[in-house]
Amino acid sequence: YELTQPPSVSVSPGQTARITCSGDALPDQYAYWYQQKPGQAPVIIIYKDNERPSGIPERFSGSRSGTIVTLTIGGVQAEDEADYYCQSADSRSTHWVFGGGTKLTVL
Amino acid sequence: VQLVESGGGVVQPGKSLRLSCAASGFTFGDYGMHWVRQAPGKGLEWVAVIYYEGITKYYADSVRGRFTISRDASKNTLYLQMNNLRGEDTAVYYCARDSEDYDISGYPVRYCDHWGQGTLVTVSS
């Protein structure tokens, strides 16, 4: 079971960044998104497809369409430059899986 | 919530190592726990999970049969016993708490809601 993400996305400050994640089992499981900055542990930023944990800015949102889920960052700021990982599980919740990660560059 | 990993270091191929993760700030026995690793310059790779009851365990194919996840509720500690280590096991190993959540329909909502800072394991001769 695999999740596929683009290796990199680049946007200018203030623009909208969209990072996709695709996987055959995604229709059967929720998707989650993590942000990881250099030298730091990952942080959950979206859970259950489109829910934000407390403390995560509103500019982060999630959506899904069939086998593709999307992380959208509206009004990108310099501090959003990081690696982003999607995560889900197989249909029986016996294996968790991460996407390969997407490096967001703020130009 | 605080998770603190320890036990990393340099080990020769074929040898063993045991990682520990000391948990505090929550009721350890109520939550499943994961190990997730990240090779240098690479992405995240899920390694294993142990459910709250300490019985149900699942492993990634890459480590099944070599790694064993366990927990000691009396010590609020999670472990990862790693045997027959290979060069490709070189990574930062994170422990993470499972969200142990469900949606309104009872469907599992399972993700890593808190992470430790990681411990580096280097497998090299």
PDB file of N, CA, C and O in Angstrom, chain B residues 85-114:
ATOM      1  N   LEU B  85      20.521  -6.128  12.847  1.00  0.00           N
ATOM      2  CA  LEU B  85      20.442  -4.809  12.218  1.00  0.00           C
ATOM      3  C   LEU B  85      21.203  -4.754  10.903  1.00  0.00           C
ATOM      4  O   LEU B  85      22.231  -5.424  10.714  1.00  0.00           O
ATOM      5  N   ARG B  86      20.665  -3.961   9.988  1.00  0.00           N
ATOM      6  CA  ARG B  86      21.237  -3.784   8.663  1.00  0.00           C
ATOM      7  C   ARG B  86      21.555  -2.319   8.426  1.00  0.00           C
ATOM      8  O   ARG B  86      21.026  -1.447   9.119  1.00  0.00           O
ATOM      9  N   GLY B  87      22.364  -2.037   7.420  1.00  0.00           N
ATOM     10  CA  GLY B  87      22.700  -0.656   7.106  1.00  0.00           C
ATOM     11  C   GLY B  87      21.471   0.175   6.809  1.00  0.00           C
ATOM     12  O   GLY B  87      21.404   1.359   7.192  1.00  0.00           O
ATOM     13  N   GLU B  88      20.479  -0.427   6.192  1.00  0.00           N
ATOM     14  CA  GLU B  88      19.266   0.318   5.836  1.00  0.00           C
ATOM     15  C   GLU B  88      18.386   0.630   7.027  1.00  0.00           C
ATOM     16  O   GLU B  88      17.380   1.328   6.898  1.00  0.00           O
ATOM     17  N   ASP B  89      18.758   0.130   8.204  1.00  0.00           N
ATOM     18  CA  ASP B  89      18.036   0.488   9.430  1.00  0.00           C
ATOM     19  C   ASP B  89      18.562   1.790  10.034  1.00  0.00           C
ATOM     20  O   ASP B  89      17.994   2.291  11.019  1.00  0.00           O
ATOM     21  N   THR B  90      19.635   2.330   9.465  1.00  0.00           N
ATOM     22  CA  THR B  90      20.179   3.601   9.950  1.00  0.00           C
ATOM     23  C   THR B  90      19.132   4.700   9.786  1.00  0.00           C
ATOM     24  O   THR B  90      18.638   4.944   8.683  1.00  0.00           O
ATOM     25  N   ALA B  91      18.788   5.339  10.900  1.00  0.00           N
ATOM     26  CA  ALA B  91      17.719   6.334  10.877  1.00  0.00           C
ATOM     27  C   ALA B  91      17.580   6.983  12.244  1.00  0.00           C
ATOM     28  O   ALA B  91      18.103   6.489  13.241  1.00  0.00           O
ATOM     29  N   VAL B  92      16.855   8.092  12.254  1.00  0.00           N
ATOM     30  CA  VAL B  92      16.332   8.632  13.508  1.00  0.00           C
ATOM     31  C   VAL B  92      15.035   7.890  13.808  1.00  0.00           C
ATOM     32  O   VAL B  92      14.167   7.796  12.932  1.00  0.00           O
ATOM     33  N   TYR B  93      14.930   7.367  15.001  1.00  0.00           N
ATOM     34  CA  TYR B  93      13.743   6.624  15.414  1.00  0.00           C
ATOM     35  C   TYR B  93      12.920   7.492  16.360  1.00  0.00           C
ATOM     36  O   TYR B  93      13.418   7.941  17.400  1.00  0.00           O
ATOM     37  N   TYR B  94      11.670   7.712  15.971  1.00  0.00           N
ATOM     38  CA  TYR B  94      10.739   8.493  16.788  1.00  0.00           C
ATOM     39  C   TYR B  94       9.710   7.557  17.429  1.00  0.00           C
ATOM     40  O   TYR B  94       9.204   6.644  16.763  1.00  0.00           O
ATOM     41  N   CYS B  95       9.387   7.819  18.687  1.00  0.00           N
ATOM     42  CA  CYS B  95       8.185   7.209  19.229  1.00  0.00           C
ATOM     43  C   CYS B  95       7.066   8.242  19.142  1.00  0.00           C
ATOM     44  O   CYS B  95       7.316   9.458  19.185  1.00  0.00           O
ATOM     45  N   ALA B  96       5.857   7.761  18.977  1.00  0.00           N
ATOM     46  CA  ALA B  96       4.716   8.650  18.814  1.00  0.00           C
ATOM     47  C   ALA B  96       3.482   8.028  19.445  1.00  0.00           C
ATOM     48  O   ALA B  96       3.303   6.809  19.410  1.00  0.00           O
ATOM     49  N   ARG B  97       2.644   8.867  20.010  1.00  0.00           N
ATOM     50  CA  ARG B  97       1.406   8.390  20.609  1.00  0.00           C
ATOM     51  C   ARG B  97       0.318   8.271  19.555  1.00  0.00           C
ATOM     52  O   ARG B  97       0.188   9.137  18.680  1.00  0.00           O
ATOM     53  N   ASP B  98      -0.462   7.189  19.640  1.00  0.00           N
ATOM     54  CA  ASP B  98      -1.607   7.037  18.748  1.00  0.00           C
ATOM     55  C   ASP B  98      -2.770   7.868  19.271  1.00  0.00           C
ATOM     56  O   ASP B  98      -2.998   7.960  20.466  1.00  0.00           O
ATOM     57  N   SER B  99      -3.520   8.424  18.358  1.00  0.00           N
ATOM     58  CA  SER B  99      -4.626   9.304  18.733  1.00  0.00           C
ATOM     59  C   SER B  99      -5.759   8.572  19.450  1.00  0.00           C
ATOM     60  O   SER B  99      -6.491   9.189  20.219  1.00  0.00           O
ATOM     61  N   GLU B 100      -5.922   7.265  19.184  1.00  0.00           N
ATOM     62  CA  GLU B 100      -6.971   6.469  19.833  1.00  0.00           C
ATOM     63  C   GLU B 100      -8.320   7.184  19.764  1.00  0.00           C
ATOM     64  O   GLU B 100      -8.995   7.355  20.778  1.00  0.00           O
ATOM     65  N   ASP B 101      -8.696   7.591  18.583  1.00  0.00           N
ATOM     66  CA  ASP B 101      -9.926   8.338  18.414  1.00  0.00           C
ATOM     67  C   ASP B 101     -10.835   7.599  17.434  1.00  0.00           C
ATOM     68  O   ASP B 101     -10.402   6.728  16.684  1.00  0.00           O
ATOM     69  N   TYR B 102     -12.102   7.947  17.478  1.00  0.00           N
ATOM     70  CA  TYR B 102     -13.087   7.347  16.594  1.00  0.00           C
ATOM     71  C   TYR B 102     -14.047   8.439  16.148  1.00  0.00           C
ATOM     72  O   TYR B 102     -14.277   9.419  16.858  1.00  0.00           O
ATOM     73  N   ASP B 103     -14.610   8.277  14.935  1.00  0.00           N
ATOM     74  CA  ASP B 103     -15.582   9.263  14.497  1.00  0.00           C
ATOM     75  C   ASP B 103     -16.960   8.898  15.039  1.00  0.00           C
ATOM     76  O   ASP B 103     -17.121   7.930  15.785  1.00  0.00           O
ATOM     77  N   ILE B 104     -17.946   9.688  14.660  1.00  0.00           N
ATOM     78  CA  ILE B 104     -19.288   9.529  15.213  1.00  0.00           C
ATOM     79  C   ILE B 104     -19.904   8.177  14.864  1.00  0.00           C
ATOM     80  O   ILE B 104     -20.801   7.688  15.556  1.00  0.00           O
ATOM     81  N   SER B 105     -19.403   7.572  13.799  1.00  0.00           N
ATOM     82  CA  SER B 105     -19.895   6.255  13.384  1.00  0.00           C
ATOM     83  C   SER B 105     -19.112   5.114  14.013  1.00  0.00           C
ATOM     84  O   SER B 105     -19.389   3.946  13.725  1.00  0.00           O
ATOM     85  N   GLY B 106     -18.127   5.460  14.837  1.00  0.00           N
ATOM     86  CA  GLY B 106     -17.287   4.437  15.435  1.00  0.00           C
ATOM     87  C   GLY B 106     -16.123   4.029  14.561  1.00  0.00           C
ATOM     88  O   GLY B 106     -15.409   3.072  14.871  1.00  0.00           O
ATOM     89  N   TYR B 107     -15.920   4.735  13.474  1.00  0.00           N
ATOM     90  CA  TYR B 107     -14.819   4.424  12.555  1.00  0.00           C
ATOM     91  C   TYR B 107     -13.525   4.955  13.153  1.00  0.00           C
ATOM     92  O   TYR B 107     -13.487   6.068  13.661  1.00  0.00           O
ATOM     93  N   PRO B 108     -12.448   4.159  13.077  1.00  0.00           N
ATOM     94  CA  PRO B 108     -11.194   4.603  13.699  1.00  0.00           C
ATOM     95  C   PRO B 108     -10.605   5.856  13.054  1.00  0.00           C
ATOM     96  O   PRO B 108     -10.579   5.978  11.832  1.00  0.00           O
ATOM     97  N   VAL B 109     -10.153   6.745  13.893  1.00  0.00           N
ATOM     98  CA  VAL B 109      -9.410   7.940  13.489  1.00  0.00           C
ATOM     99  C   VAL B 109      -8.040   7.797  14.130  1.00  0.00           C
ATOM    100  O   VAL B 109      -7.851   8.108  15.307  1.00  0.00           O
ATOM    101  N   ARG B 110      -7.069   7.278  13.390  1.00  0.00           N
ATOM    102  CA  ARG B 110      -5.819   6.829  13.978  1.00  0.00           C
ATOM    103  C   ARG B 110      -4.638   7.544  13.325  1.00  0.00           C
ATOM    104  O   ARG B 110      -4.360   7.360  12.149  1.00  0.00           O
ATOM    105  N   TYR B 111      -3.938   8.323  14.133  1.00  0.00           N
ATOM    106  CA  TYR B 111      -2.763   9.035  13.652  1.00  0.00           C
ATOM    107  C   TYR B 111      -1.840   9.286  14.837  1.00  0.00           C
ATOM    108  O   TYR B 111      -2.180   8.976  15.979  1.00  0.00           O
ATOM    109  N   CYS B 112      -0.680   9.828  14.557  1.00  0.00           N
ATOM    110  CA  CYS B 112       0.312  10.101  15.604  1.00  0.00           C
ATOM    111  C   CYS B 112       0.133  11.525  16.082  1.00  0.00           C
ATOM    112  O   CYS B 112       0.493  12.466  15.356  1.00  0.00           O
ATOM    113  N   ASP B 113      -0.438  11.681  17.281  1.00  0.00           N
ATOM    114  CA  ASP B 113      -0.782  13.032  17.721  1.00  0.00           C
ATOM    115  C   ASP B 113       0.304  13.712  18.550  1.00  0.00           C
ATOM    116  O   ASP B 113       0.257  14.931  18.714  1.00  0.00           O
ATOM    117  N   HIS B 114       1.256  12.953  19.070  1.00  0.00           N
ATOM    118  CA  HIS B 114       2.391  13.537  19.788  1.00  0.00           C
ATOM    119  C   HIS B 114       3.632  12.713  19.478  1.00  0.00           C
ATOM    120  O   HIS B 114       3.541  11.473  19.402  1.00  0.00           O
TER     121      HIS B 114
END
